[in-house]
Coordinates of C-alpha atoms in Angstrom, one line a residue:
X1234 CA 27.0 86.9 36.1
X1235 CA 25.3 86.5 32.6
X1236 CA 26.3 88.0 29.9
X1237 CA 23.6 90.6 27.8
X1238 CA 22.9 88.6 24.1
X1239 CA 23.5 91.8 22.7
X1240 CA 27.1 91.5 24.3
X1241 CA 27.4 87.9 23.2
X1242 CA 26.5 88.7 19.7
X1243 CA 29.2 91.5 19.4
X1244 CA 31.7 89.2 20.4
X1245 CA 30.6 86.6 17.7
X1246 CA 30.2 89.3 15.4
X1247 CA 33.9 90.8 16.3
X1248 CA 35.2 86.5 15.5
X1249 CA 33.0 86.0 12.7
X1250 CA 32.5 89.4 10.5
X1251 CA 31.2 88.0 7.5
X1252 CA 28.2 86.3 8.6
X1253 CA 25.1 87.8 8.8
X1254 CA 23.4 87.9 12.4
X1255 CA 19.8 88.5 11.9
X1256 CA 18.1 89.7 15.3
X1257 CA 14.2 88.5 15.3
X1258 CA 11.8 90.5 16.7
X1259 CA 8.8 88.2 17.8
X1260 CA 5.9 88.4 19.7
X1261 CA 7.5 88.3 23.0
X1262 CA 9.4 91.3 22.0
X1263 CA 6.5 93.2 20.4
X1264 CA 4.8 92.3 23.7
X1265 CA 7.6 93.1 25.8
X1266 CA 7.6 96.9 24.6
X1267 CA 3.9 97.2 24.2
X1268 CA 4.2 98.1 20.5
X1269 CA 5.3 101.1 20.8
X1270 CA 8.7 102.0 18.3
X1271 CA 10.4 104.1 21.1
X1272 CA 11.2 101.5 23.6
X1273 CA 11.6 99.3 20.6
X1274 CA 14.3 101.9 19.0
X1275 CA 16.2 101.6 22.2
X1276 CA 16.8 98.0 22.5
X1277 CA 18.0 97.9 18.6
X1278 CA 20.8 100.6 19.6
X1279 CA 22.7 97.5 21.9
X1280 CA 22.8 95.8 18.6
X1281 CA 23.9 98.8 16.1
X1282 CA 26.9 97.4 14.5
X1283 CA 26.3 94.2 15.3
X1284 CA 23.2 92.4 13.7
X1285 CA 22.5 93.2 9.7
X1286 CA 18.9 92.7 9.5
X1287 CA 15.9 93.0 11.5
X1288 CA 13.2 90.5 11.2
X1289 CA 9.5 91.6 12.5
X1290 CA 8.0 88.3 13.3
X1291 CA 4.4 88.3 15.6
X1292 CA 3.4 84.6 14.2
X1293 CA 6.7 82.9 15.1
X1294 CA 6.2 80.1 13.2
X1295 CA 2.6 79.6 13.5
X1296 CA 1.1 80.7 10.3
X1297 CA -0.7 83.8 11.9
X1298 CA -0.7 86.5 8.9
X1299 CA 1.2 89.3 9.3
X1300 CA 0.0 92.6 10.6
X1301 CA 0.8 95.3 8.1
X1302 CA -0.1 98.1 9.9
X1303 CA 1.9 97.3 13.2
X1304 CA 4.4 96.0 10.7
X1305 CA 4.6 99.4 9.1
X1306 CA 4.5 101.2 13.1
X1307 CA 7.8 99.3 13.7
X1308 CA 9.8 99.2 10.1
X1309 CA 9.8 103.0 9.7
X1310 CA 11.3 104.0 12.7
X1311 CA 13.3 101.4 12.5
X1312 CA 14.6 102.5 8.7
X1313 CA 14.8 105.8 9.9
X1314 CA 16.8 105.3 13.2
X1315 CA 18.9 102.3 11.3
X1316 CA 19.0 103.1 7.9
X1317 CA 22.0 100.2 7.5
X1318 CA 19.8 97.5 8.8
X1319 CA 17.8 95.2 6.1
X1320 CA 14.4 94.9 7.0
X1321 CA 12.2 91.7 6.9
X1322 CA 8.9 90.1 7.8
X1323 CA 7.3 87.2 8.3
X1324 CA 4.0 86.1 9.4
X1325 CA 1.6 83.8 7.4
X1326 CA 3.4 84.4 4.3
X1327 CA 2.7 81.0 1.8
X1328 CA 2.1 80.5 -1.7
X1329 CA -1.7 81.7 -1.3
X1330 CA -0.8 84.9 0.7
X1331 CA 2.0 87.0 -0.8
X1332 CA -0.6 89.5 -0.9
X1333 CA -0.2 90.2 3.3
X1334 CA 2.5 92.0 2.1
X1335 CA 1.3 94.9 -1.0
X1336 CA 0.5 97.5 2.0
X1337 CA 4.1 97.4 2.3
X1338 CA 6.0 97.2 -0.4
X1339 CA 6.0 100.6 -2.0
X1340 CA 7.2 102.5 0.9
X1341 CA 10.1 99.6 1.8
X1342 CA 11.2 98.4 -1.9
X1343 CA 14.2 96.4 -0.4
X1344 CA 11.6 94.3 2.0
X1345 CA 12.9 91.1 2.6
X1346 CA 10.5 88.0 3.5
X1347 CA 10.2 85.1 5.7
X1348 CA 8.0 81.4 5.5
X1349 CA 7.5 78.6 7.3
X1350 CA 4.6 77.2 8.8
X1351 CA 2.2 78.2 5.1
X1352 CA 4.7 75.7 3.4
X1353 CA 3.3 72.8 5.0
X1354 CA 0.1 71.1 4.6
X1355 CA -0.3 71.0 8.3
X1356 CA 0.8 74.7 9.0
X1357 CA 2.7 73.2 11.8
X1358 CA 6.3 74.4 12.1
X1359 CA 7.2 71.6 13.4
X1360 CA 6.2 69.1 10.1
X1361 CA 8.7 68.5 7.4
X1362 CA 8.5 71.3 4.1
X1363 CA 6.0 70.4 1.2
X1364 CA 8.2 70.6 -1.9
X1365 CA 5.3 72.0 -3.9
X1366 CA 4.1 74.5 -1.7
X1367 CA 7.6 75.4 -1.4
X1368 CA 8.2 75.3 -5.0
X1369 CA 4.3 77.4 -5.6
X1370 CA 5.5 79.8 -3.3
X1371 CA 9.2 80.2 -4.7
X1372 CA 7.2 80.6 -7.9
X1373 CA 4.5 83.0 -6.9
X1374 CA 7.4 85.4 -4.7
X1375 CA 9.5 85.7 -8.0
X1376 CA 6.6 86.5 -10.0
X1377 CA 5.5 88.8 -7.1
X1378 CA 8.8 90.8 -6.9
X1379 CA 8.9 91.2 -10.5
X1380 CA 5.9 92.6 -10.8
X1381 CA 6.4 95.3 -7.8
X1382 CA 9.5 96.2 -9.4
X1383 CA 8.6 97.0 -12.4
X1384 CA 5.7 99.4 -11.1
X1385 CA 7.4 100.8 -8.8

């Protein structure tokens, strides 16, 4: 018999308590429950205790930009259901496209981030990181934070 992940990652969580389990969301998932926050609300209750943040994650590693408006279907249920979980996203985020995420940012102030494929030249996952678009995009989400923050 297999074992549920959500199972799994209990356990691990039970062993390892001070390390943050972070349960991705990705397109499969998104697929999986058609987009729609219900079904969506239902899976996340096996993991209640368990994981610490949610990631929302359609590109996967692909560069595709981020969806703010589906973004915003599934973080305020999510917020509202699990008001202890960190929320993040990720989707075509790089040092040229911060801005995929202003639609979002004065209703969930605490937003965390995710890059990867717009930090290579190549926008291929699998290529090593480019230490200057790394270091432009470092740059440009400090500068980006800062100045939500201090309008907010």
């Amino acid at each position: 018999p297999t074992r549920r992940s959500s199972d799994l990652l209990a356990n691990f969580h039970w062993q390892h308590p001070s390390i943050k389990l972070i349960l991705q969301i990705g397109q499969r998932a998104l697929d999986l429950v058609g987009g729609e926050p219900g079904q969506m609300l239902t899976k996340l209750h096996a993991y209640r205790g368990t994981v610490s943040h949610v990631l929302i994650d359609g590109s996967m590693g692909t560069g595709k930009p981020l969806d703010a408006t589906i973004c915003r279907k599934l973080l305020e249920p999510i917020h509202a259901t699990f008001p202890e979980l960190s929320l993040v996203v990720a989707g075509g985020l790089g040092p040229e496209s911060m801005d995929l995420l202003d639609p979002l940012l004065a209703d969930f102030p605490e937003l965390s981030f995710d890059a990867q494929a717009k930090l290579r030249p190549s926008a291929s996952a699998l290529d090593p990181l480019d230490e200057g678009y790394v270091e432009r995009y470092l740059q440009r989400s400090v500068a980006w934070v800062r100045t939500f923050t201090n309008h907010s």
